[in-house]
Amino acid sequence: MNVKKFTAPTSREALRKVRDALGPDAVILSNRPVDGVVEILALDNDDVASLAAPGPGSDMAQPAPRLDLNSFDEAPAFVNRRAAAPAPTPEQLYASRRAPEPEPEFIAAFAPRRTAQPQDDFAPEHNYANRRAPQAEPAFDMSAMTAMMTAAIAQAKESAAQEMSGMMSELRAMRGMMESQLAELSWGGTQQREPQKAAVLREMLAAGFSASLSRYLIDKMPANKDAAEAMRWIKTVLARNLTTMADEDNLLDKGGVFALVGPTGVGKTTTTAKLAARCVMRHGPEKLALITTDAYRIGGHEQLRIYGKILGVMVHSVKDEADLRIALKELRNKHTVLIDTIGMSQRDQMVTEQVAMLTGAGADVKRLLCLNATSTNETLAEVVRAYQGSGLHGCIMTKLDEAASIGNVLDVVIRQKLNLHYISNGQRVPEDLHLADRAMLVDRAFRSRRDAANQFDDADLPLMMAHTGKVHQDESLREVRLG
């Protein structure tokens, strides 16, 4: 092997030197720049052919194995006979083409030789069988393929569902932003065209009413009204939508089983004592019974027992639904039964159990929800949803004397369609319990915050109205009576 090196300033000149020296069939081994010139290592085509030929002592240079028929011990008889036989005539060939019968000697002579033949690696039959025998293909597992396809389809569906969910969330967010901006722009235009509506809105927000109820009533307000007329119209509509108990005779004379429910600290025990005093003054202590389920709070039942001792009424303590059933069955001859329940947060899971206990007590237990007037609008709405159950008989507004504004509780009573029975404005028993007066409550709501109405500037109103774009789709506002 003779490898030659060629150098030139360019590749073209170097290749020309290779072609001139070794011919067009030369083999290029390498081509690289070295010290500013191009260096090519090339080999003649004849040298490459000599490299491709096997060496004399290698396995590839050995002759291919052949089958030697002379290696058999003896040739079959039919071989010798057919070799010595004369050439057949055309008539014989025609006759032999019809139905040649196998010769017994051929079968007898050839069959032993095949069975006795050694099975070496070069046997023709053995090699032919090995070459022609088809490879056994692995079995196709249809169940595994079906499981793989099912898993792939499920994964694709899950991925598509996640993408669709993300897309829908983005679309809802974009829609909410557009609605908020449109509502803000709409109120800005209304504020410029009708400034008296802006004044009414400031009054309602300062009184504690929600932005959605305020926006709904202002949108429904008749046109061409000044600020005073618009304010009178708002108060009239609010009073019309407050459902109150006009006469407590319907409650005290009819009697029944009443349970006061609500969160902790709203004044259920004190309100129960006030109602018990009214019943005793109307029908006497023998017609009244008191039941307490407050077995968890330290001294909870003792407070009601003190009130019962003052009024001359027996107080029964129960722990679960079974005790309540027994107590109500024993007190079925009483005209009125008042139940003081344990207070718990509206987010406590035991609220549902308490509602179920009162519903399944075996008697028609009417639940009265105590609403704290000092709570926010959102908190009161959450309390109503938690204690709603199958339906509330009514509600009692407590802590009226501690509330700076009562528009929040009136807003919830209107939107939740609750029947307001009493209002409690103090700790005295039974003096600080009064029937709910609609006109008085609405007037007090606006009068108590009249000095704070200026805390909302005109520039703040469009921002507060930005989230009221769906006010006309609110189910709680569709039944508000306007006239």
Short mmCIF file of C-alpha atoms in Angstrom, two decimals:
data_model
loop_
_atom_site.label_atom_id
_atom_site.label_comp_id
_atom_site.label_asym_id
_atom_site.label_seq_id
_atom_site.Cartn_x
_atom_site.Cartn_y
_atom_site.Cartn_z
CA MET A 1 0.00 0.00 0.00
CA ASN A 2 1.46 3.30 -1.17
CA VAL A 3 -0.22 6.39 0.35
CA LYS A 4 0.82 9.62 -1.30
CA LYS A 5 0.58 13.18 -0.02
CA PHE A 6 -0.30 16.16 -2.17
CA THR A 7 -0.17 19.84 -1.11
CA ALA A 8 -1.40 22.92 -2.92
CA PRO A 9 -2.63 26.41 -2.06
CA THR A 10 -6.22 25.46 -2.86
CA SER A 11 -8.28 22.30 -2.86
CA ARG A 12 -8.89 22.54 -6.59
CA GLU A 13 -5.14 22.50 -7.36
CA ALA A 14 -4.51 19.69 -4.90
CA LEU A 15 -7.24 17.53 -6.51
CA ARG A 16 -5.76 18.26 -9.93
CA LYS A 17 -2.39 16.94 -8.73
CA VAL A 18 -4.06 13.77 -7.38
CA ARG A 19 -5.87 13.19 -10.71
CA ASP A 20 -2.69 13.69 -12.70
CA ALA A 21 -0.65 11.37 -10.50
CA LEU A 22 -3.09 8.57 -9.61
CA GLY A 23 -5.83 8.90 -12.15
CA PRO A 24 -9.53 9.70 -11.82
CA ASP A 25 -10.22 6.51 -9.75
CA ALA A 26 -7.91 7.48 -6.89
CA VAL A 27 -9.26 7.19 -3.34
CA ILE A 28 -9.06 10.31 -1.11
CA LEU A 29 -8.15 9.33 2.44
CA SER A 30 -8.03 12.80 4.04
CA ASN A 31 -8.34 16.46 3.14
CA ARG A 32 -7.24 19.10 5.63
CA PRO A 33 -5.60 22.56 5.76
CA VAL A 34 -2.04 22.55 7.14
CA ASP A 35 0.03 25.73 7.61
CA GLY A 36 -1.91 27.74 5.04
CA VAL A 37 -1.98 24.99 2.36
CA VAL A 38 -4.32 22.11 1.60
CA GLU A 39 -2.95 18.62 2.26
CA ILE A 40 -4.57 15.57 0.63
CA LEU A 41 -3.67 11.95 1.34
CA ALA A 42 -4.65 9.66 -1.57
CA LEU A 43 -4.31 5.99 -2.55
CA ASP A 44 -4.25 4.33 -5.95
CA ASN A 45 -7.30 2.29 -6.91
CA ASP A 46 -5.17 -0.85 -7.47
CA ASP A 47 -3.86 -0.64 -3.92
CA VAL A 48 -7.44 -0.44 -2.63
CA ALA A 49 -8.35 -3.62 -4.61
CA SER A 50 -5.41 -5.41 -3.04
CA LEU A 51 -6.62 -4.36 0.39
CA ALA A 52 -10.15 -5.72 -0.34
CA ALA A 53 -8.84 -9.21 -1.40
CA PRO A 54 -8.62 -11.76 1.46
CA GLY A 55 -5.22 -12.90 2.64
CA PRO A 56 -3.96 -16.32 1.72
CA GLY A 57 -4.09 -17.62 5.26
CA SER A 58 -7.47 -16.19 6.25
CA ASP A 59 -10.74 -18.09 6.58
CA MET A 60 -12.24 -16.15 3.70
CA ALA A 61 -9.51 -17.46 1.35
CA GLN A 62 -10.47 -21.15 2.03
CA PRO A 63 -12.66 -22.84 -0.61
CA ALA A 64 -16.34 -23.17 0.09
CA PRO A 65 -17.40 -26.55 1.45
CA ARG A 66 -18.94 -28.92 -1.07
CA LEU A 67 -20.86 -32.15 -0.78
CA ASP A 68 -18.74 -35.13 -1.86
CA LEU A 69 -20.96 -37.90 -3.16
CA ASN A 70 -18.02 -40.30 -3.14
CA SER A 71 -17.97 -40.19 0.63
CA PHE A 72 -20.88 -42.59 0.81
CA ASP A 73 -19.93 -46.21 1.56
CA GLU A 74 -21.62 -47.56 -1.51
CA ALA A 75 -23.68 -46.11 -4.29
CA PRO A 76 -27.33 -47.08 -4.56
CA ALA A 77 -28.19 -49.81 -7.04
CA PHE A 78 -30.40 -47.55 -9.07
CA VAL A 79 -27.45 -45.24 -9.74
CA ASN A 80 -25.36 -48.01 -11.32
CA ARG A 81 -28.26 -49.43 -13.21
CA ARG A 82 -29.30 -46.12 -14.69
CA ALA A 83 -25.74 -45.20 -15.56
CA ALA A 84 -25.31 -48.46 -17.53
CA ALA A 85 -28.69 -48.36 -19.22
CA PRO A 86 -28.83 -47.29 -22.89
CA ALA A 87 -30.44 -44.01 -23.86
CA PRO A 88 -34.26 -44.30 -24.02
CA THR A 89 -36.09 -44.05 -27.30
CA PRO A 90 -38.79 -41.39 -27.87
CA GLU A 91 -41.48 -44.05 -27.46
CA GLN A 92 -40.03 -45.06 -24.10
CA LEU A 93 -39.89 -41.48 -22.96
CA TYR A 94 -43.54 -40.99 -23.90
CA ALA A 95 -44.53 -44.11 -22.04
CA SER A 96 -42.59 -43.08 -18.96
CA ARG A 97 -44.39 -39.74 -18.80
CA ARG A 98 -47.78 -41.34 -18.17
CA ALA A 99 -47.62 -42.71 -14.67
CA PRO A 100 -44.19 -43.75 -13.49
CA GLU A 101 -44.28 -46.22 -10.71
CA PRO A 102 -41.58 -46.07 -8.01
CA GLU A 103 -39.21 -48.98 -8.22
CA PRO A 104 -39.10 -51.22 -5.16
CA GLU A 105 -35.38 -51.55 -5.41
CA PHE A 106 -35.04 -47.75 -5.37
CA ILE A 107 -37.14 -47.49 -2.24
CA ALA A 108 -35.41 -50.39 -0.53
CA ALA A 109 -31.94 -49.21 -1.45
CA PHE A 110 -32.40 -45.48 -0.76
CA ALA A 111 -34.48 -45.55 2.39
CA PRO A 112 -31.87 -47.28 4.58
CA ARG A 113 -29.16 -45.01 3.30
CA ARG A 114 -31.21 -41.94 4.34
CA THR A 115 -31.87 -43.23 7.81
CA ALA A 116 -28.32 -44.42 8.33
CA GLN A 117 -26.79 -41.29 6.89
CA PRO A 118 -24.78 -39.33 9.51
CA GLN A 119 -26.30 -36.05 10.53
CA ASP A 120 -23.33 -33.78 10.21
CA ASP A 121 -23.30 -30.07 9.58
CA PHE A 122 -22.83 -30.52 5.84
CA ALA A 123 -25.67 -32.96 5.22
CA PRO A 124 -27.77 -31.63 2.32
CA GLU A 125 -31.09 -32.45 3.90
CA HIS A 126 -30.08 -31.00 7.25
CA ASN A 127 -28.77 -27.73 5.76
CA TYR A 128 -31.74 -27.36 3.45
CA ALA A 129 -34.17 -27.78 6.31
CA ASN A 130 -32.29 -25.23 8.37
CA ARG A 131 -32.25 -22.76 5.53
CA ARG A 132 -35.87 -23.22 4.47
CA ALA A 133 -37.58 -23.56 7.86
CA PRO A 134 -39.43 -20.30 8.61
CA GLN A 135 -38.64 -18.47 11.81
CA ALA A 136 -41.47 -18.66 14.39
CA GLU A 137 -42.88 -15.16 14.84
CA PRO A 138 -43.78 -14.01 18.36
CA ALA A 139 -47.46 -14.19 19.26
CA PHE A 140 -49.40 -10.92 19.01
CA ASP A 141 -50.97 -9.93 22.37
CA MET A 142 -54.24 -8.24 21.44
CA SER A 143 -55.22 -7.56 25.08
CA ALA A 144 -51.96 -5.68 25.76
CA MET A 145 -52.38 -3.65 22.57
CA THR A 146 -55.98 -2.83 23.52
CA ALA A 147 -54.89 -1.74 27.00
CA MET A 148 -52.17 0.47 25.51
CA MET A 149 -54.62 2.05 23.07
CA THR A 150 -57.17 2.62 25.86
CA ALA A 151 -54.55 4.25 28.07
CA ALA A 152 -53.36 6.46 25.21
CA ILE A 153 -56.92 7.53 24.39
CA ALA A 154 -57.67 8.26 28.06
CA GLN A 155 -54.49 10.31 28.39
CA ALA A 156 -55.35 12.23 25.23
CA LYS A 157 -58.86 12.93 26.50
CA GLU A 158 -57.54 14.05 29.89
CA SER A 159 -55.02 16.36 28.25
CA ALA A 160 -57.69 17.79 25.96
CA ALA A 161 -60.05 18.28 28.92
CA GLN A 162 -57.35 20.11 30.87
CA GLU A 163 -56.59 22.36 27.92
CA MET A 164 -60.29 23.02 27.41
CA SER A 165 -60.77 23.78 31.10
CA GLY A 166 -57.88 26.22 31.06
CA MET A 167 -59.22 27.86 27.93
CA MET A 168 -62.70 28.21 29.43
CA SER A 169 -61.23 29.71 32.61
CA GLU A 170 -59.35 32.27 30.56
CA LEU A 171 -62.49 33.06 28.54
CA ARG A 172 -64.54 33.50 31.72
CA ALA A 173 -61.87 35.77 33.16
CA MET A 174 -61.82 37.85 29.98
CA ARG A 175 -65.62 38.02 29.98
CA GLY A 176 -65.65 39.13 33.62
CA MET A 177 -63.11 41.86 32.88
CA MET A 178 -65.12 43.09 29.89
CA GLU A 179 -68.35 43.09 31.89
CA SER A 180 -66.70 45.00 34.72
CA GLN A 181 -65.31 47.60 32.34
CA LEU A 182 -68.62 47.93 30.51
CA ALA A 183 -70.49 48.29 33.81
CA GLU A 184 -68.05 50.96 34.93
CA LEU A 185 -68.41 52.85 31.66
CA SER A 186 -72.21 52.49 31.75
CA TRP A 187 -72.45 53.90 35.26
CA GLY A 188 -70.08 56.71 34.34
CA GLY A 189 -72.47 57.74 31.57
CA THR A 190 -75.50 57.43 33.86
CA GLN A 191 -73.76 59.51 36.52
CA GLN A 192 -73.22 62.33 34.05
CA ARG A 193 -76.73 62.26 32.59
CA GLU A 194 -78.63 61.80 35.90
CA PRO A 195 -76.64 63.10 38.88
CA GLN A 196 -79.56 62.48 41.26
CA LYS A 197 -79.03 58.73 40.87
CA ALA A 198 -75.46 59.14 42.01
CA ALA A 199 -76.69 60.91 45.15
CA VAL A 200 -79.14 58.09 45.91
CA LEU A 201 -76.44 55.50 45.33
CA ARG A 202 -74.14 57.20 47.83
CA GLU A 203 -76.93 57.16 50.42
CA MET A 204 -77.69 53.47 49.92
CA LEU A 205 -74.04 52.42 50.09
CA ALA A 206 -73.50 54.50 53.22
CA ALA A 207 -76.55 52.86 54.84
CA GLY A 208 -75.00 49.41 54.33
CA PHE A 209 -76.99 48.11 51.35
CA SER A 210 -75.11 46.01 48.82
CA ALA A 211 -73.91 47.45 45.53
CA SER A 212 -75.98 44.93 43.54
CA LEU A 213 -79.29 45.79 45.25
CA SER A 214 -78.52 49.51 45.02
CA ARG A 215 -77.68 49.27 41.31
CA TYR A 216 -80.79 47.20 40.61
CA LEU A 217 -83.16 49.67 42.29
CA ILE A 218 -81.49 52.70 40.71
CA ASP A 219 -81.75 51.14 37.24
CA LYS A 220 -85.46 50.50 37.86
CA MET A 221 -86.07 54.00 39.23
CA PRO A 222 -88.51 56.07 37.14
CA ALA A 223 -86.93 58.92 35.19
CA ASN A 224 -87.43 62.67 35.79
CA LYS A 225 -87.19 62.51 39.57
CA ASP A 226 -85.12 64.84 41.68
CA ALA A 227 -82.95 63.62 44.55
CA ALA A 228 -85.68 63.94 47.24
CA GLU A 229 -88.34 62.15 45.15
CA ALA A 230 -85.86 59.44 44.18
CA MET A 231 -84.98 58.89 47.85
CA ARG A 232 -88.64 58.56 48.81
CA TRP A 233 -89.19 56.07 46.00
CA ILE A 234 -86.20 53.97 47.20
CA LYS A 235 -87.49 53.89 50.79
CA THR A 236 -90.97 52.90 49.65
CA VAL A 237 -89.65 50.03 47.55
CA LEU A 238 -87.40 48.78 50.36
CA ALA A 239 -90.23 48.86 52.91
CA ARG A 240 -92.54 47.08 50.47
CA ASN A 241 -90.05 44.22 50.06
CA LEU A 242 -89.49 43.75 53.80
CA THR A 243 -91.68 40.89 55.04
CA THR A 244 -92.55 41.31 58.70
CA MET A 245 -94.99 39.84 61.21
CA ALA A 246 -97.77 42.40 61.53
CA ASP A 247 -99.28 40.92 64.70
CA GLU A 248 -97.65 38.56 67.17
CA ASP A 249 -101.03 37.07 68.08
CA ASN A 250 -100.59 34.72 65.14
CA LEU A 251 -97.41 33.43 66.77
CA LEU A 252 -98.35 33.44 70.46
CA ASP A 253 -101.97 32.33 70.13
CA LYS A 254 -101.29 29.55 67.64
CA GLY A 255 -98.35 28.17 69.58
CA GLY A 256 -96.14 25.30 68.46
CA VAL A 257 -92.52 24.25 68.73
CA PHE A 258 -89.95 26.95 67.93
CA ALA A 259 -86.17 26.53 67.81
CA LEU A 260 -83.86 29.55 67.86
CA VAL A 261 -80.77 28.85 65.76
CA GLY A 262 -77.74 30.87 64.71
CA PRO A 263 -73.99 31.33 65.17
CA THR A 264 -72.28 31.72 68.50
CA GLY A 265 -72.86 34.97 70.36
CA VAL A 266 -75.88 36.30 68.47
CA GLY A 267 -78.08 36.30 71.59
CA LYS A 268 -80.15 33.14 71.19
CA THR A 269 -80.49 32.41 74.93
CA THR A 270 -81.49 35.97 75.82
CA THR A 271 -83.96 36.11 72.93
CA THR A 272 -85.42 32.76 74.04
CA ALA A 273 -85.98 34.20 77.52
CA LYS A 274 -87.68 37.30 76.03
CA LEU A 275 -90.05 35.14 73.96
CA ALA A 276 -90.72 32.93 76.98
CA ALA A 277 -91.69 35.99 79.04
CA ARG A 278 -94.16 37.09 76.34
CA CYS A 279 -95.72 33.61 76.25
CA VAL A 280 -96.00 33.47 80.06
CA MET A 281 -97.69 36.88 80.14
CA ARG A 282 -100.13 35.72 77.45
CA HIS A 283 -100.95 32.12 78.51
CA GLY A 284 -99.27 31.47 81.88
CA PRO A 285 -96.21 29.37 82.81
CA GLU A 286 -98.08 26.04 82.69
CA LYS A 287 -98.56 26.37 78.91
CA LEU A 288 -94.87 26.87 78.18
CA ALA A 289 -91.86 24.52 78.14
CA LEU A 290 -88.20 25.30 77.58
CA ILE A 291 -85.60 22.94 76.07
CA THR A 292 -81.88 23.57 75.78
CA THR A 293 -79.37 21.66 73.64
CA ASP A 294 -76.43 23.76 74.81
CA ALA A 295 -74.56 21.06 76.72
CA TYR A 296 -71.11 22.08 75.43
CA ARG A 297 -70.79 25.66 76.63
CA ILE A 298 -69.88 25.97 80.29
CA GLY A 299 -72.91 27.33 82.12
CA GLY A 300 -74.93 27.52 78.92
CA HIS A 301 -77.96 25.64 80.21
CA GLU A 302 -77.66 27.26 83.65
CA GLN A 303 -78.40 30.68 82.15
CA LEU A 304 -81.68 29.44 80.70
CA ARG A 305 -82.50 27.61 83.95
CA ILE A 306 -82.22 30.91 85.80
CA TYR A 307 -84.64 32.54 83.39
CA GLY A 308 -86.95 29.53 83.69
CA LYS A 309 -86.88 29.70 87.48
CA ILE A 310 -87.79 33.39 87.35
CA LEU A 311 -90.67 32.69 84.98
CA GLY A 312 -91.75 29.50 86.78
CA VAL A 313 -91.12 27.30 83.74
CA MET A 314 -89.39 23.90 83.74
CA VAL A 315 -86.22 23.68 81.57
CA HIS A 316 -85.34 20.35 79.92
CA SER A 317 -81.84 19.52 78.69
CA VAL A 318 -81.27 17.20 75.71
CA LYS A 319 -78.07 15.96 74.09
CA ASP A 320 -79.07 14.33 70.83
CA GLU A 321 -81.97 13.63 68.50
CA ALA A 322 -83.23 10.70 70.58
CA ASP A 323 -83.44 12.84 73.73
CA LEU A 324 -85.20 15.57 71.76
CA ARG A 325 -87.78 13.11 70.47
CA ILE A 326 -88.50 11.88 73.98
CA ALA A 327 -88.73 15.42 75.38
CA LEU A 328 -91.08 16.63 72.64
CA LYS A 329 -93.26 13.55 73.10
CA GLU A 330 -93.55 14.26 76.83
CA LEU A 331 -94.29 17.96 76.18
CA ARG A 332 -96.84 17.47 73.40
CA ASN A 333 -99.60 18.88 75.66
CA LYS A 334 -97.80 22.20 76.05
CA HIS A 335 -99.12 25.15 74.07
CA THR A 336 -95.66 26.51 73.20
CA VAL A 337 -92.22 24.87 73.34
CA LEU A 338 -89.10 27.01 72.88
CA ILE A 339 -85.77 25.32 72.06
CA ASP A 340 -82.49 27.10 72.72
CA THR A 341 -79.88 25.48 70.45
CA ILE A 342 -76.13 25.45 70.75
CA GLY A 343 -74.35 28.17 68.80
CA MET A 344 -71.83 27.18 66.16
CA SER A 345 -70.10 28.81 63.24
CA GLN A 346 -71.90 28.83 59.93
CA ARG A 347 -68.88 27.03 58.45
CA ASP A 348 -69.04 24.19 60.98
CA GLN A 349 -70.15 20.84 59.58
CA MET A 350 -72.25 20.29 62.69
CA VAL A 351 -74.71 22.91 61.41
CA THR A 352 -76.05 20.36 58.96
CA GLU A 353 -76.39 17.79 61.75
CA GLN A 354 -78.25 20.29 63.91
CA VAL A 355 -80.69 21.10 61.11
CA ALA A 356 -81.24 17.38 60.51
CA MET A 357 -81.84 16.79 64.24
CA LEU A 358 -84.49 19.50 64.41
CA THR A 359 -86.12 18.36 61.17
CA GLY A 360 -86.30 14.72 62.25
CA ALA A 361 -87.43 15.35 65.83
CA GLY A 362 -90.87 13.89 65.21
CA ALA A 363 -92.65 17.25 65.49
CA ASP A 364 -93.14 20.34 63.37
CA VAL A 365 -90.19 22.36 64.65
CA LYS A 366 -90.20 25.91 63.28
CA ARG A 367 -86.71 27.37 63.11
CA LEU A 368 -86.15 31.06 63.82
CA LEU A 369 -82.74 32.37 62.69
CA CYS A 370 -81.08 35.05 64.82
CA LEU A 371 -79.21 37.59 62.67
CA ASN A 372 -76.57 39.80 64.24
CA ALA A 373 -77.06 43.38 63.02
CA THR A 374 -73.37 44.15 63.52
CA SER A 375 -72.23 41.52 60.97
CA THR A 376 -71.33 42.34 57.40
CA ASN A 377 -73.54 41.67 54.41
CA GLU A 378 -71.38 38.79 53.20
CA THR A 379 -71.30 37.13 56.64
CA LEU A 380 -75.06 37.33 57.06
CA ALA A 381 -75.66 35.87 53.60
CA GLU A 382 -73.33 32.99 54.46
CA VAL A 383 -75.18 32.38 57.74
CA VAL A 384 -78.55 32.23 55.95
CA ARG A 385 -77.25 29.76 53.38
CA ALA A 386 -75.80 27.52 56.11
CA TYR A 387 -78.93 27.44 58.29
CA GLN A 388 -81.48 27.50 55.46
CA GLY A 389 -82.00 23.76 55.31
CA SER A 390 -85.50 22.89 54.14
CA GLY A 391 -86.71 26.38 54.97
CA LEU A 392 -86.71 28.91 57.81
CA HIS A 393 -89.92 29.94 59.51
CA GLY A 394 -88.56 33.42 60.10
CA CYS A 395 -85.74 35.47 61.58
CA ILE A 396 -85.04 37.79 64.51
CA MET A 397 -82.70 40.78 64.25
CA THR A 398 -80.47 40.98 67.34
CA LYS A 399 -77.99 43.53 68.70
CA LEU A 400 -79.72 46.42 66.98
CA ASP A 401 -78.44 48.73 69.71
CA GLU A 402 -74.82 47.84 68.85
CA ALA A 403 -75.05 48.28 65.07
CA ALA A 404 -73.79 51.46 63.39
CA SER A 405 -75.88 50.65 60.29
CA ILE A 406 -78.59 48.09 59.63
CA GLY A 407 -78.79 48.27 55.85
CA ASN A 408 -76.67 45.13 55.66
CA VAL A 409 -79.17 42.97 57.56
CA LEU A 410 -82.16 44.52 55.74
CA ASP A 411 -80.44 43.76 52.44
CA VAL A 412 -80.09 40.08 53.37
CA VAL A 413 -83.68 39.85 54.62
CA ILE A 414 -84.96 41.32 51.33
CA ARG A 415 -82.80 39.22 49.03
CA GLN A 416 -83.30 35.94 50.93
CA LYS A 417 -87.08 36.53 51.29
CA LEU A 418 -87.02 36.03 55.07
CA ASN A 419 -89.92 36.83 57.38
CA LEU A 420 -88.66 39.26 60.03
CA HIS A 421 -90.53 38.60 63.29
CA TYR A 422 -88.82 40.62 66.03
CA ILE A 423 -85.95 43.01 66.62
CA SER A 424 -83.87 42.93 69.80
CA ASN A 425 -82.12 46.09 70.94
CA GLY A 426 -80.87 45.35 74.46
CA GLN A 427 -80.39 42.86 77.30
CA ARG A 428 -83.54 43.59 79.28
CA VAL A 429 -86.09 40.79 79.50
CA PRO A 430 -88.68 41.13 78.09
CA GLU A 431 -88.65 44.90 77.39
CA ASP A 432 -85.97 44.92 74.65
CA LEU A 433 -87.88 42.74 72.18
CA HIS A 434 -90.16 44.47 69.66
CA LEU A 435 -92.16 43.65 66.62
CA ALA A 436 -90.43 44.59 63.38
CA ASP A 437 -91.72 47.84 61.85
CA ARG A 438 -90.79 48.12 58.19
CA ALA A 439 -91.00 51.88 57.81
CA MET A 440 -89.09 52.47 61.02
CA LEU A 441 -86.29 50.08 60.05
CA VAL A 442 -85.83 51.61 56.59
CA ASP A 443 -85.85 55.15 57.97
CA ARG A 444 -83.35 54.21 60.66
CA ALA A 445 -81.08 52.60 58.11
CA PHE A 446 -80.69 55.88 56.22
CA ARG A 447 -80.83 58.18 59.25
CA SER A 448 -78.07 56.41 61.17
CA ARG A 449 -75.54 56.93 58.35
CA ARG A 450 -76.64 60.28 57.00
CA ASP A 451 -73.49 62.01 58.26
CA ALA A 452 -71.25 59.41 56.57
CA ALA A 453 -72.79 59.66 53.11
CA ASN A 454 -70.04 61.99 51.88
CA GLN A 455 -67.33 59.37 52.35
CA PHE A 456 -68.06 58.08 48.82
CA ASP A 457 -66.82 60.43 46.12
CA ASP A 458 -68.24 60.55 42.62
CA ALA A 459 -64.97 59.16 41.27
CA ASP A 460 -65.33 56.07 43.50
CA LEU A 461 -68.83 55.14 42.37
CA PRO A 462 -67.90 53.78 38.89
CA LEU A 463 -65.32 51.49 40.49
CA MET A 464 -67.89 50.17 42.98
CA MET A 465 -70.35 49.57 40.15
CA ALA A 466 -67.79 47.69 38.05
CA HIS A 467 -68.83 44.31 39.51
CA THR A 468 -72.57 44.79 39.07
CA GLY A 469 -72.68 43.93 35.36
CA LYS A 470 -74.81 40.79 36.00
CA VAL A 471 -77.16 42.46 38.47
CA HIS A 472 -80.22 41.85 36.29
CA GLN A 473 -79.40 38.11 36.15
CA ASP A 474 -79.30 37.75 39.95
CA GLU A 475 -82.00 35.30 41.04
CA SER A 476 -82.34 36.96 44.47
CA LEU A 477 -83.31 40.29 42.86
CA ARG A 478 -85.85 39.09 40.32
CA GLU A 479 -88.66 38.92 42.89
CA VAL A 480 -88.09 42.42 44.24
CA ARG A 481 -91.41 44.22 43.93
CA LEU A 482 -91.13 47.74 42.55
CA GLY A 483 -94.72 48.92 42.73
#
